Tab-separated table of C-alpha atoms and ligand atoms in Angstrom:
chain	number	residue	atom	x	y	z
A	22	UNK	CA	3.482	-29.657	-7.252
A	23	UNK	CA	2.081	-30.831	-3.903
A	24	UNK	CA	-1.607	-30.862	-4.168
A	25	UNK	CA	-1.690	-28.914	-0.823
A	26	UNK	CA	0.015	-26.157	-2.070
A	27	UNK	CA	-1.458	-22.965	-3.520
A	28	UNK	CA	-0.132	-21.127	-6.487
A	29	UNK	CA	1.282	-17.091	-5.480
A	30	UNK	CA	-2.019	-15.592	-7.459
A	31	UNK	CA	-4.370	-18.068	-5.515
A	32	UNK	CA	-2.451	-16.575	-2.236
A	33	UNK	CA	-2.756	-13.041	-3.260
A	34	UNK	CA	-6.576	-13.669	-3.644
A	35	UNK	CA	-7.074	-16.060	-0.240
A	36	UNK	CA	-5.324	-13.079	1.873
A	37	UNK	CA	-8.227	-11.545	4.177
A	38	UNK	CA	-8.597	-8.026	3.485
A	39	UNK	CA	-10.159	-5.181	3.886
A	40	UNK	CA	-11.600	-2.261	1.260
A	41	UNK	CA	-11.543	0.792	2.277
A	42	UNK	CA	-12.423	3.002	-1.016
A	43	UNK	CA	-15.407	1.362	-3.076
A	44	UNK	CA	-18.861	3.336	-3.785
A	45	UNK	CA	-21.919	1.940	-3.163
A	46	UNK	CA	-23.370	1.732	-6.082
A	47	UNK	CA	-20.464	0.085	-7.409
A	48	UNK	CA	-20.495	-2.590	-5.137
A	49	UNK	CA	-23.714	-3.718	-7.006
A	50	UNK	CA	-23.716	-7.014	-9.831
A	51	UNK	CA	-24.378	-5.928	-13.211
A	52	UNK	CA	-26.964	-8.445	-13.762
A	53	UNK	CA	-28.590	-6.936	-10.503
A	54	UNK	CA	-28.131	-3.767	-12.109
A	55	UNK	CA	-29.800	-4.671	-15.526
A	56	UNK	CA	-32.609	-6.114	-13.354
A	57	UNK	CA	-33.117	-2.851	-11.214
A	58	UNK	CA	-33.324	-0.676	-13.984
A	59	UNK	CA	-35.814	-2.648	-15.650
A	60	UNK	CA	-38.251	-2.554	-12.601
A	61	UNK	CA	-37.715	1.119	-12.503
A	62	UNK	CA	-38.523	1.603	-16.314
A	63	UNK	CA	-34.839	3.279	-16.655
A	64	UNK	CA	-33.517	3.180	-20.480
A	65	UNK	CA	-29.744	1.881	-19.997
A	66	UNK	CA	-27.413	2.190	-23.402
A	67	UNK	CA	-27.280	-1.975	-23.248
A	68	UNK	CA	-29.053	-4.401	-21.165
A	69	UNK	CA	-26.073	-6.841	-21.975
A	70	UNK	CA	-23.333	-6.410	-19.421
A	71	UNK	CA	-20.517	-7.622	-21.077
A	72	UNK	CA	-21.052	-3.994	-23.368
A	73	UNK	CA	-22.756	-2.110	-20.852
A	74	UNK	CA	-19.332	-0.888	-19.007
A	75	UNK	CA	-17.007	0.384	-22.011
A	76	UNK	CA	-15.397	3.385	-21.070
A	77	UNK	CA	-13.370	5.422	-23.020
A	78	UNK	CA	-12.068	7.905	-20.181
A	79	UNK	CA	-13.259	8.814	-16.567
A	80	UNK	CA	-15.812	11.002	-17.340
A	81	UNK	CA	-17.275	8.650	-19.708
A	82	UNK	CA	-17.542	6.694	-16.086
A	83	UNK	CA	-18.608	9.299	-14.607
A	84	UNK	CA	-21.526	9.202	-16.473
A	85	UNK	CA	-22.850	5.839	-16.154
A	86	UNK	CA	-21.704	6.586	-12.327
A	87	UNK	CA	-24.363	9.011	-12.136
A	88	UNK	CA	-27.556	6.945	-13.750
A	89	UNK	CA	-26.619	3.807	-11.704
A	90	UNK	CA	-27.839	6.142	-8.510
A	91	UNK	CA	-31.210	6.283	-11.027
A	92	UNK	CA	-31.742	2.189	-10.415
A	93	UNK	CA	-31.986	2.168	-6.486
A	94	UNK	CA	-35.438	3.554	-5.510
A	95	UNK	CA	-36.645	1.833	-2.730
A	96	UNK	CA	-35.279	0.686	0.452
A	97	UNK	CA	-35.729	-3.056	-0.842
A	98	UNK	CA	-33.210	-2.205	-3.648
A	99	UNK	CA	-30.739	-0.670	-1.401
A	100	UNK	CA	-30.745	-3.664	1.382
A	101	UNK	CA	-29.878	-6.007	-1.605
A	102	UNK	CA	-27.780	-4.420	-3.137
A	103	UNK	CA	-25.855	-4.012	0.381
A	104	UNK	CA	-25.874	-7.620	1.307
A	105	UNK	CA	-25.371	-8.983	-2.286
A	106	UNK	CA	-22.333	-6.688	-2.408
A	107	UNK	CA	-20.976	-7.888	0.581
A	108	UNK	CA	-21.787	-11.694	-0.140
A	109	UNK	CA	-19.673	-11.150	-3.517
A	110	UNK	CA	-17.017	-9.992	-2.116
A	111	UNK	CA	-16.406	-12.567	0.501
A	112	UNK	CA	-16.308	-15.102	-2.269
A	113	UNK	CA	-14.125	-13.039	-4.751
A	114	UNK	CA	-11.709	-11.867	-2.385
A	115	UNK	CA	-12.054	-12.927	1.362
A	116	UNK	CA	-13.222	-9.479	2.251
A	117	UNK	CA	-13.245	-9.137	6.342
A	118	UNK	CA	-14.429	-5.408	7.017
A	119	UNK	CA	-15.359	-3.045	4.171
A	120	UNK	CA	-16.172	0.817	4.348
A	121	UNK	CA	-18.515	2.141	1.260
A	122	UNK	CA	-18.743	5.836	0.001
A	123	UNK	CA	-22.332	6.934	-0.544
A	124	UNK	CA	-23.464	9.689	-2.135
A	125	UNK	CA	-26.591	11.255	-1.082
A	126	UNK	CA	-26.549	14.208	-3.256
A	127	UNK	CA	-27.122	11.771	-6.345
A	128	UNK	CA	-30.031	10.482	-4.530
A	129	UNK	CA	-31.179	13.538	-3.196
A	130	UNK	CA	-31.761	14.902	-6.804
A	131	UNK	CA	-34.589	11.789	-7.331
A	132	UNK	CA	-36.274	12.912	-4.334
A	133	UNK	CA	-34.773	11.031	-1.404
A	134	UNK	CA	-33.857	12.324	1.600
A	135	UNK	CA	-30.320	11.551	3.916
A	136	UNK	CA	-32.497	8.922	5.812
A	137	UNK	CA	-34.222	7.080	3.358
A	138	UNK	CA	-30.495	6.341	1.569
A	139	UNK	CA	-28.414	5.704	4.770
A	140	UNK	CA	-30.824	3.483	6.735
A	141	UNK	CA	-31.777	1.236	4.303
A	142	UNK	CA	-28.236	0.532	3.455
A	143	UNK	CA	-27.261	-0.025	7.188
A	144	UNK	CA	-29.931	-2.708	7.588
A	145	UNK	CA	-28.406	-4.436	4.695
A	146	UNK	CA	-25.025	-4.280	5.503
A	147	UNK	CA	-26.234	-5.396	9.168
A	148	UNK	CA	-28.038	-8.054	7.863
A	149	UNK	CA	-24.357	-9.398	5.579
A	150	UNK	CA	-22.679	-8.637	8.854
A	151	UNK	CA	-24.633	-11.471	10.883
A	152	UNK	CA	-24.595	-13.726	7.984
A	153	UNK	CA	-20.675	-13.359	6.841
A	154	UNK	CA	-18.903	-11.939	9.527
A	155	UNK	CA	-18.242	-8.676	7.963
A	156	UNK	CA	-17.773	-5.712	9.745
A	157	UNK	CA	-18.636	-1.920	8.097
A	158	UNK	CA	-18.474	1.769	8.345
A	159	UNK	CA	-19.823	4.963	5.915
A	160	UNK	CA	-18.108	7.588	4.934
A	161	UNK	CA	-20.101	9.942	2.847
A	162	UNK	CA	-18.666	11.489	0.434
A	163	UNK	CA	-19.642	15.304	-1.251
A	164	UNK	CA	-20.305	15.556	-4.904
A	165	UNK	CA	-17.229	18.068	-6.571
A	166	UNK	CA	-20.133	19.023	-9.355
A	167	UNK	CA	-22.316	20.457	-6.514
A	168	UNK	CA	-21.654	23.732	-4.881
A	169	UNK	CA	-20.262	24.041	-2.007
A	170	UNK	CA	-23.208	25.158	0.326
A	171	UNK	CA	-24.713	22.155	-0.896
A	172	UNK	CA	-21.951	20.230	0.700
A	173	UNK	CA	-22.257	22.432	4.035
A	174	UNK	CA	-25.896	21.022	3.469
A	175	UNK	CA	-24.925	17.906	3.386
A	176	UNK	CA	-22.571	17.734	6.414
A	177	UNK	CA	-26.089	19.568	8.209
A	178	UNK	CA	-27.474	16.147	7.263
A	179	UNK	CA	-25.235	13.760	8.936
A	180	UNK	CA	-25.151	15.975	11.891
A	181	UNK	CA	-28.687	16.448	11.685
A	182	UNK	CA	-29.434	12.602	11.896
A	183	UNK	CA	-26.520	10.906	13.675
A	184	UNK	CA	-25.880	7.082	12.856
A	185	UNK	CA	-23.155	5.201	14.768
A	186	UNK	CA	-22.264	3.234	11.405
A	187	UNK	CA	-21.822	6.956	9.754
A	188	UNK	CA	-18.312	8.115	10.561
A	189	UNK	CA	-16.642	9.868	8.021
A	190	UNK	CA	-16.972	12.575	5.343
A	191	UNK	CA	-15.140	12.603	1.806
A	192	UNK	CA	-15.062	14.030	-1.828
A	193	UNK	CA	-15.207	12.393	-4.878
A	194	UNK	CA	-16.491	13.029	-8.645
A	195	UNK	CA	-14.955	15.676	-10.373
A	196	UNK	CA	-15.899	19.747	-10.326
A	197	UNK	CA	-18.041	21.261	-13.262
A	198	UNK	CA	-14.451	22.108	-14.512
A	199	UNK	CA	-13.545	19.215	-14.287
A	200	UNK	CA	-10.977	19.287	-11.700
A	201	UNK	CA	-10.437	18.378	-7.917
A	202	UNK	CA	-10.177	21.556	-6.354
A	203	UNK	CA	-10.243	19.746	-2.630
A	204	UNK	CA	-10.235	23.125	-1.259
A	205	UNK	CA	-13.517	24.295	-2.717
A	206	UNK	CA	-15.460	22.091	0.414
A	207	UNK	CA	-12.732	23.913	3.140
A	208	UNK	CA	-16.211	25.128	5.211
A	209	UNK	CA	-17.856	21.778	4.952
A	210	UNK	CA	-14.613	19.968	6.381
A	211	UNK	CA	-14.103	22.059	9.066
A	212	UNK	CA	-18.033	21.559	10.063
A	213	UNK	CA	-17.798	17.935	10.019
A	214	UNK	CA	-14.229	17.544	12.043
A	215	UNK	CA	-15.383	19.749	14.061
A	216	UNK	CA	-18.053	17.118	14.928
A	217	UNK	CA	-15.893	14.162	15.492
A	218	UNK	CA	-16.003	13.157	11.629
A	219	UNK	CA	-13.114	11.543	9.968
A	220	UNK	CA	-11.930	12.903	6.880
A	221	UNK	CA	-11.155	11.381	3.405
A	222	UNK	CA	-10.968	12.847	-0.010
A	223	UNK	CA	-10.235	11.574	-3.871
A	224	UNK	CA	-6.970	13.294	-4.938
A	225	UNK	CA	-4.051	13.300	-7.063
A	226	UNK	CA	-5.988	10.543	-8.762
A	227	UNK	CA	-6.821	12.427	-12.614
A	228	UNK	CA	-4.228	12.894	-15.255
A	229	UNK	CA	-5.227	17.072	-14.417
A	230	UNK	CA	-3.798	16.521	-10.780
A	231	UNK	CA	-0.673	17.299	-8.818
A	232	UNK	CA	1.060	16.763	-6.040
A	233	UNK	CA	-0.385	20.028	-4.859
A	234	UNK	CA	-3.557	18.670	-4.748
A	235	UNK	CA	-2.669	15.848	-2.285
A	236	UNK	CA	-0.812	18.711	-0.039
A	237	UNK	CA	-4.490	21.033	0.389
A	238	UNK	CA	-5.919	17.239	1.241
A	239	UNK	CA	-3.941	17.028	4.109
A	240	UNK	CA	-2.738	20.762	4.963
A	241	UNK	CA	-5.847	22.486	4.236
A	242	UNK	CA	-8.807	20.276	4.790
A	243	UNK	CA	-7.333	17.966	7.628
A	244	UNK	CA	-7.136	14.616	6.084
A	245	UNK	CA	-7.073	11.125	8.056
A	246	UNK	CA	-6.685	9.800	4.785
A	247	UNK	CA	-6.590	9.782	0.698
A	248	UNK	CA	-7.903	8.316	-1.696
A	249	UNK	CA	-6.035	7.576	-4.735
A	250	UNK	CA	-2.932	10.122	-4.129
A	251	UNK	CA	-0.921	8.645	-7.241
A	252	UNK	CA	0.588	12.442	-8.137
A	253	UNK	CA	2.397	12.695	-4.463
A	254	UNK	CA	5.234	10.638	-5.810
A	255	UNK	CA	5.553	13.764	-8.342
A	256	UNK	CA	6.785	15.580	-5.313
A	257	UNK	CA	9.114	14.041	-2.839
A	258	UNK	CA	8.228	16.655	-0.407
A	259	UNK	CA	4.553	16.109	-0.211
A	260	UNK	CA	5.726	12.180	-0.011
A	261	UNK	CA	7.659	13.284	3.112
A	262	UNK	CA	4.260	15.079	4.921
A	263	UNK	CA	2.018	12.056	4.446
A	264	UNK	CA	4.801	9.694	6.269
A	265	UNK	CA	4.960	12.404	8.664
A	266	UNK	CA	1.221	12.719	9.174
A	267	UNK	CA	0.895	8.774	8.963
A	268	UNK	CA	-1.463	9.198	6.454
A	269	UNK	CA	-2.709	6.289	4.513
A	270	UNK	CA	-3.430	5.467	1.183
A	271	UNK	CA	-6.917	3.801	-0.451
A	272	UNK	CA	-5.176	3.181	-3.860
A	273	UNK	CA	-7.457	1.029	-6.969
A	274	UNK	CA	-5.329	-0.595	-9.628
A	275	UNK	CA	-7.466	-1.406	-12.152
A	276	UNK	CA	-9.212	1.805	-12.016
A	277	UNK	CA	-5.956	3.706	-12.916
A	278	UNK	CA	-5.321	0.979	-16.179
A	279	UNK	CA	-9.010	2.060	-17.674
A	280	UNK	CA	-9.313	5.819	-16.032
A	281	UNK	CA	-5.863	7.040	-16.756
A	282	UNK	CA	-4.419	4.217	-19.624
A	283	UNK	CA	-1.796	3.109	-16.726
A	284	UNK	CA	-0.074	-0.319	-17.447
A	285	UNK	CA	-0.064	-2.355	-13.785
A	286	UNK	CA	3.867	-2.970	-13.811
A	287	UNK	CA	6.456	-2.500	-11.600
A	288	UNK	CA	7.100	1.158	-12.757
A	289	UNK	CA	3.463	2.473	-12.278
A	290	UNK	CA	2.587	5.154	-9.493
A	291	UNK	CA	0.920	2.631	-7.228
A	292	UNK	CA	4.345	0.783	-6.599
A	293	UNK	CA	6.343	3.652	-5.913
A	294	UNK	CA	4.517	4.816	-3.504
A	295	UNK	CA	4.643	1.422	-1.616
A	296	UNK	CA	8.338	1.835	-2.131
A	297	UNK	CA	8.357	4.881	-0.947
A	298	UNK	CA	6.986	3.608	2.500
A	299	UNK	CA	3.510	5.163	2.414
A	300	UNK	CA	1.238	2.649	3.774
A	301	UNK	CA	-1.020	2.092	0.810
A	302	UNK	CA	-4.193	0.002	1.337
A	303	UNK	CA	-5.916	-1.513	-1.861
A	304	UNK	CA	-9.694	-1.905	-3.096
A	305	UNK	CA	-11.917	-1.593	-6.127
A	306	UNK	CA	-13.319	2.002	-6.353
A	307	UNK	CA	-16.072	0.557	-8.798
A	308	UNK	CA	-15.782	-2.763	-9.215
A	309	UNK	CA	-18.859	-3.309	-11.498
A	310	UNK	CA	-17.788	-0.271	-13.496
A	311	UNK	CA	-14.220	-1.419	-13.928
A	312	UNK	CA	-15.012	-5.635	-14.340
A	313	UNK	CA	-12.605	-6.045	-11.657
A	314	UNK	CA	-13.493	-7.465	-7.850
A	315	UNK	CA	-11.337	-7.361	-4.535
A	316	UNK	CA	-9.789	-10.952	-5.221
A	317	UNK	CA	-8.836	-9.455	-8.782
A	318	UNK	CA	-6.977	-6.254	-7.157
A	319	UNK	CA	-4.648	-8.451	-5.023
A	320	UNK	CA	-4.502	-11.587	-7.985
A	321	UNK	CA	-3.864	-9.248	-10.957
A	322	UNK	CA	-3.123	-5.550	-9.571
A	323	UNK	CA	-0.554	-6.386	-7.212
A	324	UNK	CA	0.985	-9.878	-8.824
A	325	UNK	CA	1.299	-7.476	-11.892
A	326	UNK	CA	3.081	-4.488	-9.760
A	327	UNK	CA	5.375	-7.526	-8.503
A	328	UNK	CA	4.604	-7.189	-4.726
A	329	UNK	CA	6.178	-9.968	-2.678
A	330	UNK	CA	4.372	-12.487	-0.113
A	331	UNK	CA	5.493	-9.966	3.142
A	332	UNK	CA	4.473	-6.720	1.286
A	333	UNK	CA	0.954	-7.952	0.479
A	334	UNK	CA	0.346	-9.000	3.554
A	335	UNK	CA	1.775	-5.818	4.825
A	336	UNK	CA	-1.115	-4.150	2.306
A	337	UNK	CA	-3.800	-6.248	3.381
A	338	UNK	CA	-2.498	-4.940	7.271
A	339	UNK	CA	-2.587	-1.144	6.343
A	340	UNK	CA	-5.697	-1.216	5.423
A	341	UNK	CA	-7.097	-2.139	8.953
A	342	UNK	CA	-4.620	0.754	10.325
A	343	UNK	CA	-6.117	3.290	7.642
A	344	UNK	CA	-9.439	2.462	8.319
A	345	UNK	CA	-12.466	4.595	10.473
A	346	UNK	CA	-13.842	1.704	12.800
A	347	UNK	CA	-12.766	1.819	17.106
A	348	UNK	CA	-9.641	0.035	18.312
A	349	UNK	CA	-11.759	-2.960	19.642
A	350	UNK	CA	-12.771	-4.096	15.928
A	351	UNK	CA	-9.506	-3.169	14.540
A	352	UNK	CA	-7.894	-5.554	17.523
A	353	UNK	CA	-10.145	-8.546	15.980
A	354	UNK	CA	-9.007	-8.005	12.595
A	355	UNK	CA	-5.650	-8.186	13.332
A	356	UNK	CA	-5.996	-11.552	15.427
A	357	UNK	CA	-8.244	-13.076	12.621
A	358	UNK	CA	-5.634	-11.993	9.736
A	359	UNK	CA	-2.388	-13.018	11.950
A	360	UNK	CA	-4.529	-16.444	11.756
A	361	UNK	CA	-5.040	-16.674	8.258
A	362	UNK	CA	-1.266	-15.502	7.479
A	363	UNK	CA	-0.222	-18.409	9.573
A	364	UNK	CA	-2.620	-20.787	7.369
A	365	UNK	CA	-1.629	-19.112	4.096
A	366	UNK	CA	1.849	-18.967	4.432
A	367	UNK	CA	1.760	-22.399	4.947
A	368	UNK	CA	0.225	-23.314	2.113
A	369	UNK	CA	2.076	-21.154	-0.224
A	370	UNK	CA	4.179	-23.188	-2.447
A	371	UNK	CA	8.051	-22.822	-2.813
B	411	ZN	ZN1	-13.406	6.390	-5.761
């Protein structure tokens, strides 16, 4: 082998990208984690983080979702955990823009209000921005186990206390019966389009969902959007309104091997949907929950759903197209990936 050369895996994980579905609290380092709950005096099952993350199902996540809201107090711990996320990233995976789902409602239930979550986390994602170059939006996203007037409440908030970095509203967690039900927040999604908002929502993601769940996403509550979506290849029809609508795709690999026992080969969901045309965009979802990072999607996820050179690249290119930032910053990205492409492609070996 040519010493110049990279291997295919190292070329899936050089290719810039962009991550369009990862939550906030997920973006944090375990060891950070560990650390943050101790100076908070919060009782985690393990302070070891190799056994702190065993899952046996998604609501098993969902749990230790919910108490890793519990170790970010102050707006010192969000501003790290913003601009270590972001540093991370740019060394796992060659991350370029990224736009993070936070929840308020989780915060809002320890006492802190819409600004004292969102602003903290925009200085420190300003702050990674001068430092690495990376560019950022929020989108933030309703709580399914809250009512919802409490995510009419919510979209009150944003409205209530406009940020420029703010630009989107979605869904995610499951409802009290355990289920999506994406048109339970109807009233909240209509507020918040209304107002300019872009629109998002986890669907068709659980082993409980259907295609008809990804339909209400984009029928009923207006989607730009979807997160997920794996059940829409269940219906060839529904397949045939998100081409129509252009809608694109935030999909997670790993998540779907440890949340729904999936095996990342060229049969899963993911892969049919990319061969169905739908222009599917990939990130982590919770990449401290899940052990995986950005570089790890591309290396693993989509070496293991045996995506070629051109279709990876075509990935890593959807995801600027799906994504909530102006046509100005979208125009960079493209220059600055065509660039890398150029360098990559180069360097691939035969
Ligand atoms: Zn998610």
């Amino acid at each position: 082998m040519d010493a110049r050369m990279i291997s295919y895996p190292d070329y899936l994980q050089l290719l810039p990208k962009t991550e369009l579905h990862c939550h906030f609290v997920s973006t944090m380092d375990a060891a950070l984690f560990v650390e943050l709950a101790e100076k908070h005096g919060v009782e985690l099952p393990s302070s070891d983080p190799a056994t702190l993350f065993d899952f046996d199902d998604l609501v098993d996540f969902l749990v230790a979702f919910r108490y890793a809201h519990d170790v970010i107090r102050d707006p010192d711990d969000f501003e790290r955990v913003a601009y270590d996320g972001v540093r991370s990233a740019v060394a796992d995976g060659n991350l370029r823009y990224r736009e993070y789902y936070v929840n308020p409602q989780y915060f809002a239930e320890r006492g802190l209000s819409y600004p004292q979550v969102i602003d903290p986390i925009i200085a420190g994602l300003e702050r990674a921005e001068r430092d690495f170059g990376v560019g950022f939006r929020i989108v933030v996203a309703i709580n399914r186990r809250d009512s919802a007037e409490s995510a009419i409440e919510l979209v009150g908030q944003i409205l209530a206390h406009p940020r420029p970095q703010v630009v989107g509203l979605g869904q995610d967690d499951l409802t009290p019966e355990s289920t999506e039900d994406p048109t339970r927040f109807a009233e909240a999604y209509r507020l918040a389009g209304g107002h300019g908002l872009k629109l998002t929502a986890h669907v068709g993601e659980t082993d409980a969902a259907t295609p008809a769940n990804v339909r209400d996403a984009i029928e009923v509550l207006g989607c730009d959007r979807l997160d997920h979506g794996y059940r829409i290849v269940d219906d060839p029809a529904v397949v045939a309104l998100a081409l129509e609508r252009g809608i694109g795709f935030a999909v997670t690999p790993v998540s779907t091997t440890i949340c729904s026992g999936w095996t990342l080969d060229p049969a899963h969901r993911i892969r049919r949907m990319i061969d169905a045309g739908l222009p599917v965009a990939v990130s982590t979802d919770d990449a401290m929950f899940f052990r995986t990072d950005l570089g790890r999607e591309y290396r693993e996820g989509l070496f293991a759903l045996g995506i070629d050179a051109e279709t990876a690249k075509q990935i890593s290119l959807n995801g600027i197209d799906a994504a909530f930032c102006d046509e100005e910053q979208k125009r960079m990205l493209r220059a600055d990936f065509a660039a890398h492409f150029l360098a990559l492609d180069a360097l691939l070996e035969p």
